[in-house]
Amino acid sequence: DDESVWVPAANVEFLSPGTMPPQSDVRVARSESFEDFTRLTIFLAERLPFKIEQSIQPQRLHVILYGVTADTDWIRHDYGDPLIGGIRWAQEREGRYRLSIDLNQKHQWGYRAQYSENNLILDINKTPSLPSRSRPLRDLLICVDPGHGPDLGAIGPTGKTEREATLELANVVAEKLQKRGARVMLTRNNDEGPALAARPKLAEAAGADLFVSLHYNALPDGVDPNRSRGSSAYYFHPQSYRLADSILRRLLRRLRLQNFGLYYGNLAVCRVTSMPAVLIEPAFIMHPLEEMRILDPEFREDTATAIVEGL
C-alpha cells in the first residue's frame, strides 16, 4: 500500500505472529444533532485505522477507514440538523472505505474523532453563533498560549527572553479580549508552563473556540538578518488558514514590519483538530532593531490590538 503514518510507540500493541489484521464492514452510519456540534457515528465490529481529510472548496469532511468492506444499507440523518448536507460512501479499493460529509458552513470550525467501544465517533463543531456584529467575540472562549516556559525560548541581544516577552504580550492580549466580552484562558501565567503537547489539549478539554500561540522569532546561525525579519503566522489544518491570514494582515498594517510570510507549519500547537489554531510570530527577538521594538510597551499594545482585530 502507498499509505504510511507515524504512531507513538506507547500507542502500539503488537499482535501475536500469524494474527489476522482486524477487519469490519460498515452497514450503518447515523448523525445526531446537539447544540454545539453534530455527531456522526460509524458502527464497526472492530477498531480500525482511520484518517480524516478536510476539503474547503466545497466544505466537506472525508472519513477514510482501512480494513473495511462496504455493506452500507443505512445512513440516517438527524432531521432538521443545520450542519450536515449530504453523506455519501464509496469503496475506493479493497480494504479502503470513504465516507464523505457535506457541511453547510461557510467556514469549518473543527472536529474531534475518537472510538467509543468499537464505533468511530466524529463530533463536528458548529460555527459559534455571534451575539452581535458589534461585539463578535463576546462569550467566546479563547485560549492564549504564551510560548515557552519553563524553557527560555530565544534570547535577544539585550538578554530579553522569549519566555518573558510572550507572557507580557499575552497579558495585554487577554485584557483587550476581555474588554470585548470574550472569555480568556492562558496556558501559563508565570515562568512555569505545561509541556508543549499539553497546551492544545488543555484548550480542547476546556472547550475553547479559538487557540492562539504567541512567540517571537529567532535567527538560526548563518542566516542573513536583513532578509529574515518581520511578522509571520503559522497554521496546520485548512480550517485555520483564514485565522492566520487575518491576524497577519493586521500585524503588517499596524506594526509596519516586513512580511516574513504566512506558513503551513507542522507544529504541535497548530495540530489540534477541534478549533481554529494558529501560532503567531509578530517580530524577531534576536534581531537588534526588532528586539528594541518588542521591549517598547507601545509596540506591545499595537501588537495585541492587531491580534485581537484579526480574531
PDB file of C-alpha atoms in Angstrom:
ATOM      1  CA  ASP A   1       0.000   0.000   0.000  1.00  0.00           C
ATOM      2  CA  ASP A   2       1.140   3.589  -0.530  1.00  0.00           C
ATOM      3  CA  GLU A   3      -0.128   4.766   2.880  1.00  0.00           C
ATOM      4  CA  SER A   4       2.182   5.469   5.819  1.00  0.00           C
ATOM      5  CA  VAL A   5       1.676   7.081   9.224  1.00  0.00           C
ATOM      6  CA  TRP A   6       3.656   7.953  12.346  1.00  0.00           C
ATOM      7  CA  VAL A   7       2.309   6.484  15.584  1.00  0.00           C
ATOM      8  CA  PRO A   8       3.814   6.984  19.080  1.00  0.00           C
ATOM      9  CA  ALA A   9       5.419   3.740  20.250  1.00  0.00           C
ATOM     10  CA  ALA A  10       3.423   3.881  23.500  1.00  0.00           C
ATOM     11  CA  ASN A  11       0.201   3.620  21.465  1.00  0.00           C
ATOM     12  CA  VAL A  12       1.227   0.438  19.650  1.00  0.00           C
ATOM     13  CA  GLU A  13       0.399  -3.098  20.765  1.00  0.00           C
ATOM     14  CA  PHE A  14       1.903  -5.921  18.699  1.00  0.00           C
ATOM     15  CA  LEU A  15      -0.321  -8.860  17.906  1.00  0.00           C
ATOM     16  CA  SER A  16       0.885 -12.435  18.096  1.00  0.00           C
ATOM     17  CA  PRO A  17       2.587 -13.731  14.922  1.00  0.00           C
ATOM     18  CA  GLY A  18       0.030 -15.064  12.478  1.00  0.00           C
ATOM     19  CA  THR A  19      -2.840 -12.949  13.830  1.00  0.00           C
ATOM     20  CA  MET A  20      -5.050 -11.653  11.045  1.00  0.00           C
ATOM     21  CA  PRO A  21      -5.354  -7.849  10.973  1.00  0.00           C
ATOM     22  CA  PRO A  22      -8.726  -6.560  12.219  1.00  0.00           C
ATOM     23  CA  GLN A  23     -11.455  -6.106   9.624  1.00  0.00           C
ATOM     24  CA  SER A  24     -15.054  -4.960   9.588  1.00  0.00           C
ATOM     25  CA  ASP A  25     -17.869  -3.963   7.330  1.00  0.00           C
ATOM     26  CA  VAL A  26     -19.902  -0.757   7.620  1.00  0.00           C
ATOM     27  CA  ARG A  27     -23.616  -1.345   7.492  1.00  0.00           C
ATOM     28  CA  VAL A  28     -24.953   1.714   9.318  1.00  0.00           C
ATOM     29  CA  ALA A  29     -23.901   5.338   9.921  1.00  0.00           C
ATOM     30  CA  ARG A  30     -26.025   7.978  11.583  1.00  0.00           C
ATOM     31  CA  SER A  31     -25.868  11.646  12.512  1.00  0.00           C
ATOM     32  CA  GLU A  32     -27.237  13.263  15.669  1.00  0.00           C
ATOM     33  CA  SER A  33     -27.594  16.997  16.231  1.00  0.00           C
ATOM     34  CA  PHE A  34     -26.533  18.634  19.512  1.00  0.00           C
ATOM     35  CA  GLU A  35     -26.404  22.298  20.470  1.00  0.00           C
ATOM     36  CA  ASP A  36     -22.736  22.932  19.637  1.00  0.00           C
ATOM     37  CA  PHE A  37     -21.867  20.005  17.384  1.00  0.00           C
ATOM     38  CA  THR A  38     -23.202  17.233  15.194  1.00  0.00           C
ATOM     39  CA  ARG A  39     -22.160  13.657  15.962  1.00  0.00           C
ATOM     40  CA  LEU A  40     -21.615  11.114  13.222  1.00  0.00           C
ATOM     41  CA  THR A  41     -21.395   7.510  14.435  1.00  0.00           C
ATOM     42  CA  ILE A  42     -19.950   4.812  12.191  1.00  0.00           C
ATOM     43  CA  PHE A  43     -20.832   1.381  13.540  1.00  0.00           C
ATOM     44  CA  LEU A  44     -17.980  -1.149  13.314  1.00  0.00           C
ATOM     45  CA  ALA A  45     -17.206  -4.627  14.579  1.00  0.00           C
ATOM     46  CA  GLU A  46     -13.532  -3.736  15.261  1.00  0.00           C
ATOM     47  CA  ARG A  47     -11.480  -0.643  15.932  1.00  0.00           C
ATOM     48  CA  LEU A  48      -9.681   0.121  12.688  1.00  0.00           C
ATOM     49  CA  PRO A  49      -7.142   2.674  11.448  1.00  0.00           C
ATOM     50  CA  PHE A  50      -8.747   5.826  10.061  1.00  0.00           C
ATOM     51  CA  LYS A  51      -7.847   9.179   8.588  1.00  0.00           C
ATOM     52  CA  ILE A  52      -9.812  12.447   8.429  1.00  0.00           C
ATOM     53  CA  GLU A  53      -9.362  14.774   5.458  1.00  0.00           C
ATOM     54  CA  GLN A  54     -10.755  18.305   5.143  1.00  0.00           C
ATOM     55  CA  SER A  55     -11.961  19.872   1.927  1.00  0.00           C
ATOM     56  CA  ILE A  56     -12.610  23.624   1.918  1.00  0.00           C
ATOM     57  CA  GLN A  57     -13.985  24.145  -1.592  1.00  0.00           C
ATOM     58  CA  PRO A  58     -16.522  22.599  -1.246  1.00  0.00           C
ATOM     59  CA  GLN A  59     -16.845  22.391   2.556  1.00  0.00           C
ATOM     60  CA  ARG A  60     -16.557  18.697   3.267  1.00  0.00           C
ATOM     61  CA  LEU A  61     -15.047  16.141   5.656  1.00  0.00           C
ATOM     62  CA  HIS A  62     -13.862  12.735   4.491  1.00  0.00           C
ATOM     63  CA  VAL A  63     -13.549   9.766   6.855  1.00  0.00           C
ATOM     64  CA  ILE A  64     -11.262   7.102   5.399  1.00  0.00           C
ATOM     65  CA  LEU A  65     -11.319   3.690   7.088  1.00  0.00           C
ATOM     66  CA  TYR A  66      -8.831   0.902   6.447  1.00  0.00           C
ATOM     67  CA  GLY A  67      -9.708  -2.773   6.613  1.00  0.00           C
ATOM     68  CA  VAL A  68     -13.357  -2.092   5.759  1.00  0.00           C
ATOM     69  CA  THR A  69     -15.662  -3.722   3.256  1.00  0.00           C
ATOM     70  CA  ALA A  70     -18.732  -1.676   2.372  1.00  0.00           C
ATOM     71  CA  ASP A  71     -22.104  -3.146   3.185  1.00  0.00           C
ATOM     72  CA  THR A  72     -23.788   0.185   3.883  1.00  0.00           C
ATOM     73  CA  ASP A  73     -27.554  -0.203   3.787  1.00  0.00           C
ATOM     74  CA  TRP A  74     -28.474   2.775   6.003  1.00  0.00           C
ATOM     75  CA  ILE A  75     -27.204   6.297   6.559  1.00  0.00           C
ATOM     76  CA  ARG A  76     -29.558   8.091   8.910  1.00  0.00           C
ATOM     77  CA  HIS A  77     -29.662  11.889   9.020  1.00  0.00           C
ATOM     78  CA  ASP A  78     -30.937  13.697  12.091  1.00  0.00           C
ATOM     79  CA  TYR A  79     -33.898  15.552  10.593  1.00  0.00           C
ATOM     80  CA  GLY A  80     -33.551  19.334  10.644  1.00  0.00           C
ATOM     81  CA  ASP A  81     -29.827  19.386  11.505  1.00  0.00           C
ATOM     82  CA  PRO A  82     -28.423  22.633  10.039  1.00  0.00           C
ATOM     83  CA  LEU A  83     -24.827  21.423   9.718  1.00  0.00           C
ATOM     84  CA  ILE A  84     -24.898  18.260   7.635  1.00  0.00           C
ATOM     85  CA  GLY A  85     -25.741  18.393   3.951  1.00  0.00           C
ATOM     86  CA  GLY A  86     -25.283  15.005   2.292  1.00  0.00           C
ATOM     87  CA  ILE A  87     -23.396  11.895   3.381  1.00  0.00           C
ATOM     88  CA  ARG A  88     -22.064   9.504   0.739  1.00  0.00           C
ATOM     89  CA  TRP A  89     -19.920   6.385   0.862  1.00  0.00           C
ATOM     90  CA  ALA A  90     -17.536   4.712  -1.563  1.00  0.00           C
ATOM     91  CA  GLN A  91     -15.437   1.554  -1.577  1.00  0.00           C
ATOM     92  CA  GLU A  92     -12.352   3.141  -3.123  1.00  0.00           C
ATOM     93  CA  ARG A  93     -10.454  -0.122  -3.300  1.00  0.00           C
ATOM     94  CA  GLU A  94     -10.237  -3.341  -1.342  1.00  0.00           C
ATOM     95  CA  GLY A  95      -9.920  -2.525   2.341  1.00  0.00           C
ATOM     96  CA  ARG A  96     -10.349   1.247   1.931  1.00  0.00           C
ATOM     97  CA  TYR A  97     -13.742   2.839   2.590  1.00  0.00           C
ATOM     98  CA  ARG A  98     -14.563   6.552   2.328  1.00  0.00           C
ATOM     99  CA  LEU A  99     -17.465   8.413   3.932  1.00  0.00           C
ATOM    100  CA  SER A 100     -17.876  11.971   2.590  1.00  0.00           C
ATOM    101  CA  ILE A 101     -19.848  14.530   4.648  1.00  0.00           C
ATOM    102  CA  ASP A 102     -21.034  17.770   3.040  1.00  0.00           C
ATOM    103  CA  LEU A 103     -21.108  20.678   5.505  1.00  0.00           C
ATOM    104  CA  ASN A 104     -23.473  23.645   5.402  1.00  0.00           C
ATOM    105  CA  GLN A 105     -20.821  26.026   6.756  1.00  0.00           C
ATOM    106  CA  LYS A 106     -19.062  28.992   5.245  1.00  0.00           C
ATOM    107  CA  HIS A 107     -16.091  28.071   7.415  1.00  0.00           C
ATOM    108  CA  GLN A 108     -15.306  24.797   9.185  1.00  0.00           C
ATOM    109  CA  TRP A 109     -14.791  25.148  12.923  1.00  0.00           C
ATOM    110  CA  GLY A 110     -13.169  21.833  13.784  1.00  0.00           C
ATOM    111  CA  TYR A 111     -13.851  18.223  14.670  1.00  0.00           C
ATOM    112  CA  ARG A 112     -12.925  15.536  17.171  1.00  0.00           C
ATOM    113  CA  ALA A 113     -12.643  11.838  16.263  1.00  0.00           C
ATOM    114  CA  GLN A 114     -12.443   9.007  18.798  1.00  0.00           C
ATOM    115  CA  TYR A 115     -13.618   5.465  19.409  1.00  0.00           C
ATOM    116  CA  SER A 116     -16.426   4.508  21.776  1.00  0.00           C
ATOM    117  CA  GLU A 117     -16.228   0.748  22.172  1.00  0.00           C
ATOM    118  CA  ASN A 118     -15.805  -0.352  18.528  1.00  0.00           C
ATOM    119  CA  ASN A 119     -17.730   2.554  16.993  1.00  0.00           C
ATOM    120  CA  LEU A 120     -15.980   5.551  15.458  1.00  0.00           C
ATOM    121  CA  ILE A 121     -17.428   8.840  16.752  1.00  0.00           C
ATOM    122  CA  LEU A 122     -16.861  12.037  14.765  1.00  0.00           C
ATOM    123  CA  ASP A 123     -18.045  15.216  16.503  1.00  0.00           C
ATOM    124  CA  ILE A 124     -18.185  18.124  14.040  1.00  0.00           C
ATOM    125  CA  ASN A 125     -18.265  21.532  15.701  1.00  0.00           C
ATOM    126  CA  LYS A 126     -20.862  24.058  14.636  1.00  0.00           C
ATOM    127  CA  THR A 127     -19.749  27.610  13.975  1.00  0.00           C
ATOM    128  CA  PRO A 128     -20.220  29.608  17.213  1.00  0.00           C
ATOM    129  CA  SER A 129     -23.145  31.985  16.997  1.00  0.00           C
ATOM    130  CA  LEU A 130     -22.182  35.646  17.127  1.00  0.00           C
ATOM    131  CA  PRO A 131     -24.299  37.563  19.670  1.00  0.00           C
ATOM    132  CA  SER A 132     -23.869  40.812  17.725  1.00  0.00           C
ATOM    133  CA  ARG A 133     -21.827  42.168  14.844  1.00  0.00           C
ATOM    134  CA  SER A 134     -20.577  44.995  17.044  1.00  0.00           C
ATOM    135  CA  ARG A 135     -19.181  42.552  19.662  1.00  0.00           C
ATOM    136  CA  PRO A 136     -18.395  39.371  17.706  1.00  0.00           C
ATOM    137  CA  LEU A 137     -16.013  37.986  20.362  1.00  0.00           C
ATOM    138  CA  ARG A 138     -18.470  38.213  23.237  1.00  0.00           C
ATOM    139  CA  ASP A 139     -18.814  34.950  25.187  1.00  0.00           C
ATOM    140  CA  LEU A 140     -16.289  33.091  23.019  1.00  0.00           C
ATOM    141  CA  LEU A 141     -13.645  31.160  24.976  1.00  0.00           C
ATOM    142  CA  ILE A 142     -10.233  31.996  23.527  1.00  0.00           C
ATOM    143  CA  CYS A 143      -7.101  30.167  24.637  1.00  0.00           C
ATOM    144  CA  VAL A 144      -3.997  32.378  24.544  1.00  0.00           C
ATOM    145  CA  ASP A 145      -0.740  30.435  24.801  1.00  0.00           C
ATOM    146  CA  PRO A 146       2.376  32.414  25.849  1.00  0.00           C
ATOM    147  CA  GLY A 147       5.103  30.400  24.133  1.00  0.00           C
ATOM    148  CA  HIS A 148       7.826  28.625  26.138  1.00  0.00           C
ATOM    149  CA  GLY A 149       8.239  28.281  29.892  1.00  0.00           C
ATOM    150  CA  PRO A 150       9.949  26.743  31.732  1.00  0.00           C
ATOM    151  CA  ASP A 151      12.471  26.878  28.834  1.00  0.00           C
ATOM    152  CA  LEU A 152      13.642  30.376  27.943  1.00  0.00           C
ATOM    153  CA  GLY A 153      12.966  30.229  24.211  1.00  0.00           C
ATOM    154  CA  ALA A 154      15.030  32.561  22.040  1.00  0.00           C
ATOM    155  CA  ILE A 155      17.142  35.270  23.708  1.00  0.00           C
ATOM    156  CA  GLY A 156      17.552  38.784  22.321  1.00  0.00           C
ATOM    157  CA  PRO A 157      20.791  40.802  22.165  1.00  0.00           C
ATOM    158  CA  THR A 158      19.940  42.600  25.446  1.00  0.00           C
ATOM    159  CA  GLY A 159      19.169  39.310  27.214  1.00  0.00           C
ATOM    160  CA  LYS A 160      15.375  39.562  26.920  1.00  0.00           C
ATOM    161  CA  THR A 161      13.959  36.055  26.774  1.00  0.00           C
ATOM    162  CA  GLU A 162      11.118  34.911  24.567  1.00  0.00           C
ATOM    163  CA  ARG A 163       9.527  33.365  27.667  1.00  0.00           C
ATOM    164  CA  GLU A 164       9.252  36.805  29.294  1.00  0.00           C
ATOM    165  CA  ALA A 165       8.187  38.654  26.149  1.00  0.00           C
ATOM    166  CA  THR A 166       5.401  36.267  25.163  1.00  0.00           C
ATOM    167  CA  LEU A 167       3.841  36.358  28.639  1.00  0.00           C
ATOM    168  CA  GLU A 168       3.902  40.168  28.624  1.00  0.00           C
ATOM    169  CA  LEU A 169       2.177  40.181  25.246  1.00  0.00           C
ATOM    170  CA  ALA A 170      -0.318  37.503  26.275  1.00  0.00           C
ATOM    171  CA  ASN A 171      -1.439  39.538  29.292  1.00  0.00           C
ATOM    172  CA  VAL A 172      -2.163  42.569  27.094  1.00  0.00           C
ATOM    173  CA  VAL A 173      -3.985  40.402  24.528  1.00  0.00           C
ATOM    174  CA  ALA A 174      -6.070  38.815  27.295  1.00  0.00           C
ATOM    175  CA  GLU A 175      -7.021  42.224  28.717  1.00  0.00           C
ATOM    176  CA  LYS A 176      -8.136  43.513  25.318  1.00  0.00           C
ATOM    177  CA  LEU A 177     -10.140  40.347  24.609  1.00  0.00           C
ATOM    178  CA  GLN A 178     -11.917  40.579  27.959  1.00  0.00           C
ATOM    179  CA  LYS A 179     -12.850  44.196  27.213  1.00  0.00           C
ATOM    180  CA  ARG A 180     -14.566  42.893  24.083  1.00  0.00           C
ATOM    181  CA  GLY A 181     -16.554  40.395  26.118  1.00  0.00           C
ATOM    182  CA  ALA A 182     -14.512  37.269  25.392  1.00  0.00           C
ATOM    183  CA  ARG A 183     -13.618  34.686  27.992  1.00  0.00           C
ATOM    184  CA  VAL A 184      -9.876  34.038  28.085  1.00  0.00           C
ATOM    185  CA  MET A 185      -7.740  31.188  29.348  1.00  0.00           C
ATOM    186  CA  LEU A 186      -3.926  31.389  29.469  1.00  0.00           C
ATOM    187  CA  THR A 187      -1.858  28.224  29.274  1.00  0.00           C
ATOM    188  CA  ARG A 188       0.545  29.799  31.802  1.00  0.00           C
ATOM    189  CA  ASN A 189       0.653  32.942  33.933  1.00  0.00           C
ATOM    190  CA  ASN A 190       4.239  32.708  35.217  1.00  0.00           C
ATOM    191  CA  ASP A 191       7.589  31.269  34.137  1.00  0.00           C
ATOM    192  CA  GLU A 192       6.360  27.700  34.501  1.00  0.00           C
ATOM    193  CA  GLY A 193       4.089  26.154  31.902  1.00  0.00           C
ATOM    194  CA  PRO A 194       2.751  22.812  30.735  1.00  0.00           C
ATOM    195  CA  ALA A 195       4.521  20.662  28.166  1.00  0.00           C
ATOM    196  CA  LEU A 196       4.242  21.769  24.560  1.00  0.00           C
ATOM    197  CA  ALA A 197       1.935  18.929  23.501  1.00  0.00           C
ATOM    198  CA  ALA A 198      -0.317  19.506  26.513  1.00  0.00           C
ATOM    199  CA  ARG A 199      -1.174  23.110  25.638  1.00  0.00           C
ATOM    200  CA  PRO A 200      -3.643  22.482  22.808  1.00  0.00           C
ATOM    201  CA  LYS A 201      -5.061  19.571  24.811  1.00  0.00           C
ATOM    202  CA  LEU A 202      -5.828  21.983  27.674  1.00  0.00           C
ATOM    203  CA  ALA A 203      -7.663  24.249  25.239  1.00  0.00           C
ATOM    204  CA  GLU A 204      -9.593  21.307  23.824  1.00  0.00           C
ATOM    205  CA  ALA A 205     -10.538  19.993  27.277  1.00  0.00           C
ATOM    206  CA  ALA A 206     -11.834  23.450  28.244  1.00  0.00           C
ATOM    207  CA  GLY A 207     -13.943  23.673  25.087  1.00  0.00           C
ATOM    208  CA  ALA A 208     -12.094  26.705  23.699  1.00  0.00           C
ATOM    209  CA  ASP A 209     -13.433  28.223  20.481  1.00  0.00           C
ATOM    210  CA  LEU A 210     -10.047  29.511  19.269  1.00  0.00           C
ATOM    211  CA  PHE A 211      -6.378  28.854  20.098  1.00  0.00           C
ATOM    212  CA  VAL A 212      -3.596  31.405  19.586  1.00  0.00           C
ATOM    213  CA  SER A 213       0.017  30.611  20.483  1.00  0.00           C
ATOM    214  CA  LEU A 214       2.302  33.648  20.843  1.00  0.00           C
ATOM    215  CA  HIS A 215       6.006  33.507  20.020  1.00  0.00           C
ATOM    216  CA  TYR A 216       8.844  35.724  18.811  1.00  0.00           C
ATOM    217  CA  ASN A 217      11.077  34.540  16.010  1.00  0.00           C
ATOM    218  CA  ALA A 218      14.756  33.565  16.138  1.00  0.00           C
ATOM    219  CA  LEU A 219      17.677  33.595  13.719  1.00  0.00           C
ATOM    220  CA  PRO A 220      19.493  30.320  13.031  1.00  0.00           C
ATOM    221  CA  ASP A 221      23.276  30.535  12.577  1.00  0.00           C
ATOM    222  CA  GLY A 222      24.301  31.748   9.148  1.00  0.00           C
ATOM    223  CA  VAL A 223      21.000  33.429   8.269  1.00  0.00           C
ATOM    224  CA  ASP A 224      21.078  36.956   6.856  1.00  0.00           C
ATOM    225  CA  PRO A 225      19.312  39.163   9.471  1.00  0.00           C
ATOM    226  CA  ASN A 226      18.455  41.738   6.825  1.00  0.00           C
ATOM    227  CA  ARG A 227      16.353  39.207   4.942  1.00  0.00           C
ATOM    228  CA  SER A 228      14.953  37.194   7.873  1.00  0.00           C
ATOM    229  CA  ARG A 229      12.912  39.851   9.608  1.00  0.00           C
ATOM    230  CA  GLY A 230       9.340  40.821  10.271  1.00  0.00           C
ATOM    231  CA  SER A 231       5.988  39.294  11.169  1.00  0.00           C
ATOM    232  CA  SER A 232       4.723  35.806  10.344  1.00  0.00           C
ATOM    233  CA  ALA A 233       1.833  33.440  11.092  1.00  0.00           C
ATOM    234  CA  TYR A 234       1.518  29.638  11.001  1.00  0.00           C
ATOM    235  CA  TYR A 235      -1.363  27.192  10.603  1.00  0.00           C
ATOM    236  CA  PHE A 236      -1.708  23.424  10.045  1.00  0.00           C
ATOM    237  CA  HIS A 237      -5.321  22.476   9.262  1.00  0.00           C
ATOM    238  CA  PRO A 238      -7.197  24.193   6.407  1.00  0.00           C
ATOM    239  CA  GLN A 239      -9.800  25.449   8.911  1.00  0.00           C
ATOM    240  CA  SER A 240      -7.093  27.662  10.489  1.00  0.00           C
ATOM    241  CA  TYR A 241      -5.778  29.331   7.335  1.00  0.00           C
ATOM    242  CA  ARG A 242      -8.169  32.277   7.394  1.00  0.00           C
ATOM    243  CA  LEU A 243      -7.450  33.000  11.061  1.00  0.00           C
ATOM    244  CA  ALA A 244      -3.684  33.046  10.455  1.00  0.00           C
ATOM    245  CA  ASP A 245      -4.177  35.243   7.374  1.00  0.00           C
ATOM    246  CA  SER A 246      -6.474  37.651   9.219  1.00  0.00           C
ATOM    247  CA  ILE A 247      -4.082  38.177  12.126  1.00  0.00           C
ATOM    248  CA  LEU A 248      -1.008  38.541   9.908  1.00  0.00           C
ATOM    249  CA  ARG A 249      -2.688  41.173   7.707  1.00  0.00           C
ATOM    250  CA  ARG A 250      -3.456  43.298  10.746  1.00  0.00           C
ATOM    251  CA  LEU A 251       0.010  42.854  12.213  1.00  0.00           C
ATOM    252  CA  LEU A 252       1.558  44.075   8.969  1.00  0.00           C
ATOM    253  CA  ARG A 253      -0.809  47.038   8.823  1.00  0.00           C
ATOM    254  CA  ARG A 254      -0.162  48.159  12.421  1.00  0.00           C
ATOM    255  CA  LEU A 255       3.472  47.223  13.038  1.00  0.00           C
ATOM    256  CA  ARG A 256       4.772  48.034   9.539  1.00  0.00           C
ATOM    257  CA  LEU A 257       7.461  45.374   9.756  1.00  0.00           C
ATOM    258  CA  GLN A 258       8.491  43.212   6.827  1.00  0.00           C
ATOM    259  CA  ASN A 259       6.169  40.414   5.778  1.00  0.00           C
ATOM    260  CA  PHE A 260       8.052  37.249   6.749  1.00  0.00           C
ATOM    261  CA  GLY A 261       5.178  35.143   5.495  1.00  0.00           C
ATOM    262  CA  LEU A 262       2.116  33.016   6.099  1.00  0.00           C
ATOM    263  CA  TYR A 263       3.164  29.397   6.577  1.00  0.00           C
ATOM    264  CA  TYR A 264       1.687  25.935   6.683  1.00  0.00           C
ATOM    265  CA  GLY A 265       3.625  24.520   9.643  1.00  0.00           C
ATOM    266  CA  ASN A 266       3.552  21.035  11.150  1.00  0.00           C
ATOM    267  CA  LEU A 267       3.668  22.458  14.686  1.00  0.00           C
ATOM    268  CA  ALA A 268       2.360  20.779  17.839  1.00  0.00           C
ATOM    269  CA  VAL A 269       0.256  23.759  18.926  1.00  0.00           C
ATOM    270  CA  CYS A 270      -1.388  24.012  15.489  1.00  0.00           C
ATOM    271  CA  ARG A 271      -2.356  20.356  15.128  1.00  0.00           C
ATOM    272  CA  VAL A 272      -5.407  20.454  17.415  1.00  0.00           C
ATOM    273  CA  THR A 273      -8.384  19.498  15.230  1.00  0.00           C
ATOM    274  CA  SER A 274     -11.334  20.759  17.271  1.00  0.00           C
ATOM    275  CA  MET A 275     -10.885  24.524  16.730  1.00  0.00           C
ATOM    276  CA  PRO A 276      -9.006  27.009  14.553  1.00  0.00           C
ATOM    277  CA  ALA A 277      -5.459  27.157  15.967  1.00  0.00           C
ATOM    278  CA  VAL A 278      -2.541  29.359  14.914  1.00  0.00           C
ATOM    279  CA  LEU A 279       0.952  30.323  16.005  1.00  0.00           C
ATOM    280  CA  ILE A 280       1.907  33.987  15.669  1.00  0.00           C
ATOM    281  CA  GLU A 281       5.434  35.475  15.486  1.00  0.00           C
ATOM    282  CA  PRO A 282       4.994  39.280  15.428  1.00  0.00           C
ATOM    283  CA  ALA A 283       8.748  40.050  15.234  1.00  0.00           C
ATOM    284  CA  PHE A 284      12.286  38.638  15.574  1.00  0.00           C
ATOM    285  CA  ILE A 285      13.513  38.895  19.161  1.00  0.00           C
ATOM    286  CA  MET A 286      17.065  38.024  18.043  1.00  0.00           C
ATOM    287  CA  HIS A 287      17.191  40.939  15.582  1.00  0.00           C
ATOM    288  CA  PRO A 288      18.575  44.013  17.439  1.00  0.00           C
ATOM    289  CA  LEU A 289      16.216  46.548  15.864  1.00  0.00           C
ATOM    290  CA  GLU A 290      13.137  44.370  16.262  1.00  0.00           C
ATOM    291  CA  GLU A 291      14.055  43.438  19.833  1.00  0.00           C
ATOM    292  CA  MET A 292      14.078  47.146  20.690  1.00  0.00           C
ATOM    293  CA  ARG A 293      10.541  47.338  19.320  1.00  0.00           C
ATOM    294  CA  ILE A 294       9.496  44.301  21.379  1.00  0.00           C
ATOM    295  CA  LEU A 295      10.806  45.994  24.538  1.00  0.00           C
ATOM    296  CA  ASP A 296       8.620  49.065  23.849  1.00  0.00           C
ATOM    297  CA  PRO A 297       5.235  48.944  25.691  1.00  0.00           C
ATOM    298  CA  GLU A 298       3.606  50.938  22.863  1.00  0.00           C
ATOM    299  CA  PHE A 299       4.698  48.321  20.329  1.00  0.00           C
ATOM    300  CA  ARG A 300       3.291  45.624  22.624  1.00  0.00           C
ATOM    301  CA  GLU A 301      -0.043  47.459  22.711  1.00  0.00           C
ATOM    302  CA  ASP A 302      -0.101  47.726  18.928  1.00  0.00           C
ATOM    303  CA  THR A 303       0.762  44.051  18.551  1.00  0.00           C
ATOM    304  CA  ALA A 304      -2.014  42.992  20.926  1.00  0.00           C
ATOM    305  CA  THR A 305      -4.510  45.263  19.180  1.00  0.00           C
ATOM    306  CA  ALA A 306      -3.633  43.746  15.805  1.00  0.00           C
ATOM    307  CA  ILE A 307      -4.056  40.200  17.130  1.00  0.00           C
ATOM    308  CA  VAL A 308      -7.438  40.999  18.653  1.00  0.00           C
ATOM    309  CA  GLU A 309      -8.579  42.753  15.457  1.00  0.00           C
ATOM    310  CA  GLY A 310      -7.538  39.675  13.493  1.00  0.00           C
ATOM    311  CA  LEU A 311      -9.554  37.440  15.801  1.00  0.00           C
TER     312      LEU A 311
END
